[in-house]
Coordinates of C-alpha atoms in Angstrom, one line a residue:
M1 CA 13.0 18.3 78.1
S2 CA 10.9 15.7 79.9
I3 CA 10.0 12.4 78.3
L4 CA 6.3 12.3 77.2
K5 CA 4.2 9.5 78.7
L6 CA 2.7 7.6 75.8
S7 CA 0.0 6.2 77.9
Q8 CA -1.8 9.5 77.9
S9 CA -4.0 10.8 75.1
P10 CA -2.4 13.1 72.6
E11 CA -4.4 16.1 73.8
K12 CA -3.3 15.6 77.5
R13 CA 0.3 15.0 76.5
I14 CA 0.4 18.3 74.6
V15 CA -1.3 20.3 77.4
E16 CA 0.5 18.8 80.4
N17 CA 4.0 19.0 79.0
K18 CA 4.6 22.7 79.7
S19 CA 8.0 22.7 77.9
L20 CA 6.3 22.1 74.6
N21 CA 5.5 25.7 74.3
Q22 CA 9.2 26.5 74.7
L23 CA 10.6 24.4 71.9
T24 CA 13.6 26.1 70.4
R25 CA 13.8 26.4 66.6
A26 CA 17.1 26.5 64.6
D27 CA 18.8 29.9 64.6
G28 CA 17.6 32.0 61.8
S29 CA 16.1 35.4 61.4
S30 CA 13.0 36.1 59.3
S31 CA 15.2 37.8 56.7
R32 CA 17.4 34.7 56.4
L33 CA 14.3 32.6 55.8
V34 CA 13.0 35.0 53.2
A35 CA 16.4 34.9 51.4
L36 CA 16.5 31.1 51.5
N37 CA 13.0 30.9 50.1
A38 CA 13.9 33.4 47.4
A39 CA 16.9 31.3 46.4
R40 CA 14.7 28.3 46.3
N41 CA 12.2 30.1 44.0
A42 CA 15.0 31.2 41.7
V43 CA 15.5 27.6 40.5
K44 CA 13.0 25.7 38.5
P45 CA 9.8 25.1 40.5
T46 CA 8.7 21.5 41.0
V47 CA 5.3 20.2 39.9
N48 CA 4.0 16.8 41.1
L49 CA 2.2 15.3 38.1
I50 CA 0.0 12.2 38.4
V51 CA -1.0 10.1 35.4
V52 CA -4.3 8.2 35.6
G53 CA -6.7 6.4 33.4
H54 CA -8.7 3.2 32.8
V55 CA -6.7 0.0 32.7
D56 CA -5.2 -0.5 29.2
A57 CA -5.4 3.2 28.3
G58 CA -1.7 3.0 27.8
K59 CA -0.4 5.1 30.6
S60 CA 2.8 3.4 31.4
T61 CA 3.7 2.9 27.7
L62 CA 3.0 6.6 27.0
M63 CA 5.1 7.9 29.9
G64 CA 7.9 5.3 29.3
H65 CA 8.2 6.3 25.6
F66 CA 8.0 10.0 26.6
L67 CA 10.9 9.6 29.1
Y68 CA 12.9 7.7 26.4
Q69 CA 12.4 10.5 23.9
L70 CA 13.6 13.0 26.5
G71 CA 16.8 11.0 26.9
G72 CA 16.1 9.7 30.3
I73 CA 16.7 6.1 29.3
N74 CA 19.9 5.0 27.7
E75 CA 19.9 2.9 24.5
R76 CA 21.4 -0.2 26.2
I77 CA 18.7 -0.5 28.8
M78 CA 16.0 0.2 26.2
H79 CA 17.4 -2.5 23.9
K80 CA 17.3 -4.9 26.8
Y81 CA 13.6 -4.1 27.6
K82 CA 12.7 -4.6 23.9
Q83 CA 14.4 -8.0 23.8
E84 CA 13.0 -9.3 27.1
S85 CA 9.5 -8.1 26.3
A86 CA 9.6 -9.7 22.9
K87 CA 10.8 -13.0 24.4
R88 CA 7.7 -13.0 26.7
G89 CA 5.4 -12.2 23.8
K90 CA 4.8 -8.7 25.1
A91 CA 6.8 -6.6 22.6
S92 CA 4.4 -3.7 22.9
F93 CA 5.1 -3.5 26.6
A94 CA 8.7 -2.5 26.3
Y95 CA 8.3 1.2 27.0
A96 CA 5.9 0.4 29.9
W97 CA 8.6 -1.6 31.6
I98 CA 10.5 1.6 32.2
L99 CA 7.9 2.4 34.9
D100 CA 6.4 -1.1 35.6
D101 CA 9.6 -2.5 37.1
T102 CA 8.4 -5.3 39.3
Q103 CA 8.1 -8.9 38.0
E104 CA 4.4 -9.2 38.8
E105 CA 3.6 -5.9 37.0
R106 CA 5.4 -7.1 33.9
E107 CA 3.8 -10.6 34.0
R108 CA 0.3 -9.2 34.4
G109 CA 0.8 -6.2 32.1
V110 CA -0.8 -3.8 34.6
T111 CA 0.6 -1.2 37.0
M112 CA -0.1 -2.2 40.6
D113 CA 1.5 0.6 42.6
V114 CA 2.3 4.2 42.0
A115 CA 5.6 4.4 40.0
R116 CA 7.7 7.5 40.5
T117 CA 10.2 9.2 38.2
S118 CA 11.3 12.7 37.4
F119 CA 12.5 14.9 34.5
E120 CA 13.0 18.5 33.6
T121 CA 11.4 20.8 31.0
E122 CA 12.6 24.2 30.0
H123 CA 10.8 25.9 33.0
R124 CA 9.8 23.1 35.4
K125 CA 11.0 20.1 37.4
I126 CA 8.4 17.4 37.1
L127 CA 7.9 14.5 39.5
V128 CA 5.8 11.9 37.7
L129 CA 3.4 9.6 39.5
D130 CA 2.2 6.8 37.3
A131 CA -0.9 5.5 39.0
P132 CA -2.5 2.0 38.5
G133 CA -5.7 2.0 36.4
H134 CA -7.2 -1.3 37.5
K135 CA -10.1 -1.0 40.0
D136 CA -8.4 -3.4 42.4
F137 CA -5.5 -0.9 42.9
I138 CA -7.5 2.4 43.2
P139 CA -6.5 2.7 46.9
N140 CA -2.9 2.9 45.7
M141 CA -3.9 5.5 43.2
I142 CA -5.6 7.6 45.9
T143 CA -2.6 7.7 48.1
G144 CA -0.4 8.6 45.2
N145 CA -2.8 11.3 44.2
S146 CA -2.7 12.8 47.6
Y147 CA 0.5 14.8 46.8
A148 CA -0.1 15.6 43.2
D149 CA -0.4 19.2 41.9
A150 CA -1.7 18.4 38.4
G151 CA -2.9 15.4 36.5
I152 CA -2.8 13.7 33.1
L153 CA -5.9 11.7 32.3
V154 CA -5.0 9.1 29.6
V155 CA -7.9 7.9 27.5
N156 CA -8.0 5.2 24.8
A157 CA -9.3 6.5 21.4
T158 CA -9.8 3.1 20.0
H159 CA -13.5 2.5 19.1
G160 CA -15.2 0.6 21.9
E161 CA -12.2 1.0 24.3
F162 CA -13.0 4.6 25.3
E163 CA -16.6 3.7 25.9
T164 CA -15.6 0.7 28.1
G165 CA -13.5 2.9 30.2
F166 CA -16.0 5.8 30.4
D167 CA -19.5 4.3 30.2
F168 CA -19.6 0.7 31.3
G169 CA -18.2 0.6 34.8
G170 CA -14.8 1.7 33.8
Q171 CA -12.4 3.8 35.9
T172 CA -12.2 7.0 33.8
R173 CA -15.0 8.7 35.6
E174 CA -13.9 7.6 39.1
H175 CA -10.3 8.5 38.5
T176 CA -11.2 12.0 37.3
I177 CA -13.6 12.8 40.2
L178 CA -11.0 11.5 42.6
L179 CA -8.4 13.8 41.1
R180 CA -10.7 16.8 41.6
S181 CA -11.8 15.8 45.1
L182 CA -8.2 15.3 46.2
G183 CA -7.3 18.8 45.1
V184 CA -5.8 18.4 41.6
G185 CA -7.1 21.5 39.9
E186 CA -5.3 21.4 36.5
L187 CA -5.8 18.6 34.0
L188 CA -4.2 17.5 30.7
V189 CA -6.2 14.9 28.7
A190 CA -4.0 12.7 26.6
V191 CA -6.1 11.2 23.8
N192 CA -4.0 8.1 23.3
K193 CA -3.9 5.5 20.5
L194 CA -5.3 7.8 17.9
D195 CA -3.2 5.7 15.4
T196 CA -5.8 3.0 15.8
V197 CA -8.4 5.2 14.3
E198 CA -6.1 6.6 11.5
W199 CA -5.7 9.9 13.3
S200 CA -9.3 10.8 12.8
Q201 CA -10.1 14.4 13.8
Q202 CA -13.8 13.4 14.0
R203 CA -13.0 10.8 16.7
Y204 CA -10.8 13.2 18.6
D205 CA -13.5 15.9 18.5
E206 CA -16.1 13.4 19.6
L207 CA -14.1 12.3 22.7
R208 CA -13.1 15.9 23.5
A209 CA -16.8 17.0 23.5
T210 CA -17.9 14.0 25.7
L211 CA -15.1 14.6 28.2
T212 CA -15.4 18.4 28.3
S213 CA -19.1 18.1 29.3
F214 CA -18.3 15.6 32.0
L215 CA -15.3 17.4 33.4
R216 CA -17.1 20.7 33.7
K217 CA -20.5 19.5 34.9
Q218 CA -19.6 16.6 37.2
A219 CA -15.9 17.1 38.1
S220 CA -16.0 20.9 38.3
Y221 CA -12.9 21.3 36.1
T222 CA -12.4 24.7 34.4
K223 CA -8.8 24.4 33.2
V224 CA -8.4 21.4 30.8
R225 CA -6.2 20.9 27.8
F226 CA -6.5 18.0 25.3
I227 CA -3.5 16.5 23.4
P228 CA -3.9 13.9 20.6
L229 CA -1.0 11.4 20.6
S230 CA 0.2 7.8 20.3
G231 CA 2.3 6.6 23.2
L232 CA 3.3 3.4 21.5
H233 CA 4.6 5.2 18.4
G234 CA 5.8 8.2 20.2
I235 CA 3.8 10.7 18.2
N236 CA 3.2 14.2 19.6
L237 CA 5.0 13.5 22.8
V238 CA 8.0 15.7 22.4
N239 CA 7.8 16.8 18.7
I240 CA 4.9 17.7 16.5
H241 CA 4.3 15.0 13.9
P242 CA 3.2 15.8 10.3
L243 CA 0.3 13.3 10.6
L244 CA -1.4 15.8 12.9
Q245 CA -2.1 18.3 10.1
W246 CA -5.4 19.3 11.7
Y247 CA -3.9 19.9 15.2
K248 CA -2.4 23.3 16.1
G249 CA -2.0 22.8 19.9
P250 CA 1.1 21.9 22.0
T251 CA 2.9 18.6 22.3
L252 CA 2.7 16.8 25.6
L253 CA 6.0 18.2 26.6
Q254 CA 5.0 21.8 25.8
A255 CA 1.7 21.3 27.7
I256 CA 3.5 20.0 30.8
D257 CA 6.0 22.8 30.7
E258 CA 3.1 25.3 30.8
L259 CA 1.5 23.7 33.9
Q260 CA 0.7 26.3 36.6
V261 CA 3.1 26.2 39.6
P262 CA 0.9 25.6 42.7
A263 CA 0.9 28.2 45.5
H264 CA 2.2 26.9 48.9
S265 CA 1.7 28.1 52.5
C266 CA 5.3 28.6 53.7
D267 CA 4.1 31.0 56.5
H268 CA 1.6 28.4 58.0
P269 CA 2.3 26.0 60.9
F270 CA 4.7 23.2 59.8
R271 CA 3.0 20.1 58.5
A272 CA 4.8 17.2 56.6
V273 CA 3.2 13.9 55.7
I274 CA 5.4 10.7 55.8
N275 CA 4.8 8.9 52.5
N276 CA 7.7 6.4 52.5
I277 CA 9.8 4.8 55.2
N278 CA 13.3 3.9 54.3
K279 CA 14.8 2.7 57.6
I280 CA 13.9 2.8 61.3
S281 CA 16.4 2.0 64.1
S282 CA 16.8 3.0 67.7
S283 CA 19.3 5.7 66.6
A284 CA 17.8 7.1 63.4
I285 CA 14.7 7.2 61.2
S286 CA 15.0 7.8 57.5
V287 CA 11.7 8.8 55.7
N288 CA 10.4 10.6 52.7
I289 CA 8.0 13.4 53.3
K290 CA 5.8 15.9 51.5
I291 CA 5.9 19.3 53.2
E292 CA 2.3 20.5 53.0
A293 CA 2.7 23.7 55.0
G294 CA 5.3 25.9 56.6
F295 CA 9.0 25.1 56.6
I296 CA 11.5 23.0 58.5
E297 CA 15.3 23.3 59.2
C298 CA 18.0 20.9 60.4
K299 CA 18.5 20.8 64.1
E300 CA 14.8 21.6 64.8
K301 CA 12.9 19.5 67.3
V302 CA 9.6 18.2 65.9
Y303 CA 7.0 15.5 66.8
I304 CA 5.7 12.5 64.8
M305 CA 2.0 12.4 65.2
P306 CA -0.4 10.9 66.3
D307 CA 1.9 9.1 68.8
V308 CA 3.9 12.1 69.8
Y309 CA 7.4 10.8 69.2
H310 CA 9.9 13.5 69.9
V311 CA 12.7 13.7 67.3
I312 CA 15.5 16.1 66.0
V313 CA 15.8 16.8 62.3
K314 CA 19.4 15.8 61.4
V315 CA 19.3 15.8 57.6
I316 CA 17.0 17.4 55.0
E317 CA 17.5 17.0 51.3
T318 CA 15.1 18.3 48.6
C319 CA 15.7 18.7 44.9
S320 CA 16.6 22.4 45.3
T321 CA 17.9 22.9 48.9
K322 CA 19.8 21.3 51.7
D323 CA 19.3 21.7 55.4
I324 CA 15.9 23.4 54.9
G325 CA 12.6 22.5 53.3
F326 CA 9.5 24.6 52.4
A327 CA 5.9 23.9 51.7
G328 CA 5.5 22.0 48.4
D329 CA 8.9 20.2 48.7
N330 CA 9.3 16.5 48.6
A331 CA 12.2 15.7 51.0
L332 CA 14.3 12.9 52.3
V333 CA 14.9 13.5 56.0
T334 CA 16.8 11.7 58.8
L335 CA 15.3 12.1 62.3
I336 CA 17.1 11.3 65.6
P337 CA 14.8 10.0 68.3
I338 CA 15.1 11.8 71.6
S339 CA 13.5 8.9 73.5
S340 CA 13.2 5.2 72.6
I341 CA 11.1 4.3 69.6
E342 CA 9.9 0.9 68.3
S343 CA 10.7 -0.1 64.8
D344 CA 7.1 -0.5 63.8
S345 CA 5.8 2.6 65.5
V346 CA 6.2 5.1 62.6
S347 CA 3.9 4.6 59.6
I348 CA 3.0 6.1 56.2
G349 CA 0.4 8.7 56.9
H350 CA 2.0 9.9 60.1
V351 CA 2.7 13.7 60.2
L352 CA 5.6 15.8 61.4
C353 CA 4.8 19.1 63.2
R354 CA 6.2 21.4 65.9
G355 CA 5.0 21.5 69.4
G356 CA 3.3 24.3 71.3
E357 CA 0.6 26.4 69.6
E358 CA 1.6 24.9 66.2
C359 CA 1.1 21.3 67.2
L360 CA -1.4 19.2 65.3
I361 CA -3.9 17.5 67.7
P362 CA -5.0 14.2 66.4
G363 CA -8.7 13.2 66.8
K364 CA -11.3 10.5 66.2
K365 CA -14.5 12.4 65.5
Y366 CA -15.0 15.0 62.7
R367 CA -17.8 16.7 60.8
V368 CA -17.3 16.5 57.0
R369 CA -19.0 18.3 54.2
V370 CA -19.3 15.6 51.4
V371 CA -20.5 15.0 47.9
V372 CA -21.9 11.5 47.3
F373 CA -20.7 9.9 44.0
D374 CA -22.7 7.6 41.7
T375 CA -23.3 4.8 44.2
A376 CA -26.2 2.3 44.1
V377 CA -26.4 1.9 47.9
P378 CA -27.3 5.1 49.9
I379 CA -25.3 6.3 52.9
F380 CA -27.1 5.7 56.2
R381 CA -26.3 6.4 59.8
G382 CA -24.0 3.6 60.9
T383 CA -22.4 3.0 57.5
K384 CA -18.9 1.6 57.8
V385 CA -16.4 2.9 55.3
E386 CA -12.7 3.3 54.7
L387 CA -11.3 6.8 55.0
F388 CA -8.5 8.0 52.7
A389 CA -6.7 11.3 53.5
H390 CA -3.3 12.3 52.3
C391 CA -1.4 9.0 52.8
L392 CA -3.7 7.8 55.5
V393 CA -6.1 4.8 55.2
E394 CA -8.3 4.2 58.3
P395 CA -11.6 2.4 59.0
C396 CA -14.3 4.6 60.2
T397 CA -18.1 4.8 60.8
I398 CA -20.5 7.5 59.7
T399 CA -22.3 8.0 62.9
H400 CA -24.6 10.9 62.0
L401 CA -26.2 12.5 59.0
I402 CA -26.3 16.1 60.0
A403 CA -27.8 17.8 57.0
E404 CA -28.6 17.6 53.3
L405 CA -27.2 20.6 51.4
N406 CA -28.0 22.2 48.1
K407 CA -25.2 21.1 45.9
S408 CA -24.8 24.5 44.2
T409 CA -25.4 27.0 47.0
G410 CA -24.5 25.0 50.1
Q411 CA -27.7 25.9 51.8
V412 CA -29.3 23.4 54.1
I413 CA -32.2 21.6 52.5
R414 CA -33.1 19.2 55.3
Q415 CA -31.8 18.6 58.8
K416 CA -31.0 15.0 59.9
P417 CA -31.9 13.3 56.6
R418 CA -32.6 9.6 56.8
M419 CA -30.0 8.9 54.0
L420 CA -27.8 10.5 51.4
T421 CA -28.1 9.1 47.9
K422 CA -26.0 9.5 44.7
N423 CA -25.1 13.0 43.6
M424 CA -26.3 14.5 46.9
S425 CA -24.3 16.9 49.1
G426 CA -24.5 16.9 52.9
V427 CA -22.8 17.2 56.2
I428 CA -21.9 14.0 58.1
E429 CA -20.2 13.0 61.3
I430 CA -17.5 10.3 61.3
V431 CA -15.7 8.4 64.0
T432 CA -12.4 6.6 63.3
E433 CA -11.2 3.6 65.2
R434 CA -7.9 5.4 66.2
A435 CA -6.9 9.0 66.6
V436 CA -5.8 10.2 63.1
N437 CA -4.0 13.2 61.7
L438 CA -6.7 15.3 60.1
E439 CA -7.2 19.1 60.3
L440 CA -9.8 21.6 59.2
Y441 CA -9.7 22.3 55.5
S442 CA -9.6 26.0 56.3
V443 CA -6.3 25.4 58.2
C444 CA -4.5 22.9 56.0
K445 CA -6.1 21.8 52.8
A446 CA -3.9 18.7 52.3
L447 CA -4.9 17.4 55.8
G448 CA -8.5 18.5 55.4
R449 CA -9.5 16.5 52.3
V450 CA -11.1 13.1 52.7
T451 CA -12.4 10.3 50.5
F452 CA -14.6 7.4 51.5
R453 CA -14.7 3.9 50.0
R454 CA -17.0 0.9 50.6
T455 CA -16.8 -2.6 49.2
G456 CA -14.2 -1.6 46.6
Q457 CA -16.1 1.5 45.4
T458 CA -15.4 5.2 46.0
I459 CA -18.7 6.5 47.4
A460 CA -18.0 10.1 48.6
A461 CA -15.4 12.8 49.1
G462 CA -15.3 15.9 51.1
I463 CA -13.6 18.4 53.4
I464 CA -13.2 18.5 57.2
E465 CA -15.3 21.4 58.6
Q466 CA -15.1 20.7 62.3
K467 CA -13.3 18.6 64.8
V468 CA -15.8 17.3 67.4
D469 CA -14.5 17.0 71.0

């Protein structure tokens, strides 16, 4: 196969290299693939679960204590965490240290990046993503959220603390809307620190009513479950506690075990997003990927987009299979470059795909259907923003306001509006500084969802409706 000339645009490279349409895939009949997928489905399905909430809601302590009760942390390590946290005057942070494992996170007492861990329930394999709650680290939360299937929203039941997170510029609203706009359709609400209000059912019911109204009307959630608990004291995490005489629902563990398994498009063109880079050399590239659509086998030839690097898949490892990965899988892969590749030329947010008719064509100009969030400054033509999509972060400019839409019906209210203000819906045209890996939402949902931020605030989210040539 001829070497692709990287000086050309991605579109020209794909069209002019005639052999792209003749890429050979690894041997395997359709019946073999069906059998492999059936074998994969016979094991426990994996659900990617992200944990979000306002800073100091107790997310890391909650999940750390939960993992400890499940037996995921041995007594020696837990004893060490308790001793070290007490020496630093942060005894209540001992369980949080299970997930907040960097020195800076422990010193500051806040999660800064998305922490990852896993466990199993009776019916599920769960990959947990503990996202930062502080507003300075929301970009990290967005990228972590990009491959979540379900979410846990942790709220602080303490009087005044919930209101701070929800009403007074806190992150509860933004986190929840971001979850929904990034495709997380199922939500558990952990009403944490109920011990600080003496397990008051009145306080629990008050918070539940407030959040239910918000989640249904503004975040469009229809499937939400509430669980009262205490992360610090470990109450109602794994076992029902007698203090909760008025609560007849599930524990956190039971609610997680009942999460819906997401449907995945194994028969669509192969798309996998690189979300972590382990090692790059001239002879091999080791990366973590989330397979968003289709499947991939060892020995296949694929491309790393948008720069069209040609590689062969040498190793694939998922939690349930080896040598093959399907849509929905998180996988560790080793790729062998066919031509020379620079050590800094592969980045988080790059996408693996096949060539030929299945190839992803990067672009710079797109039309996006958006919903504007509660922002004080309207969106005008020429507004410069940061675009977030899957694991991609890219500067872009809103070059045109195409239409204002009825938020409920989607009908056009006004063509070429002068601006879009808070809570409006519309169609905009964007231009990125570089060619990026986006796709129509109708073709690949994961690559078709976008979020826009400006000056540290999330201002809008939407879906790609058209690629503009």
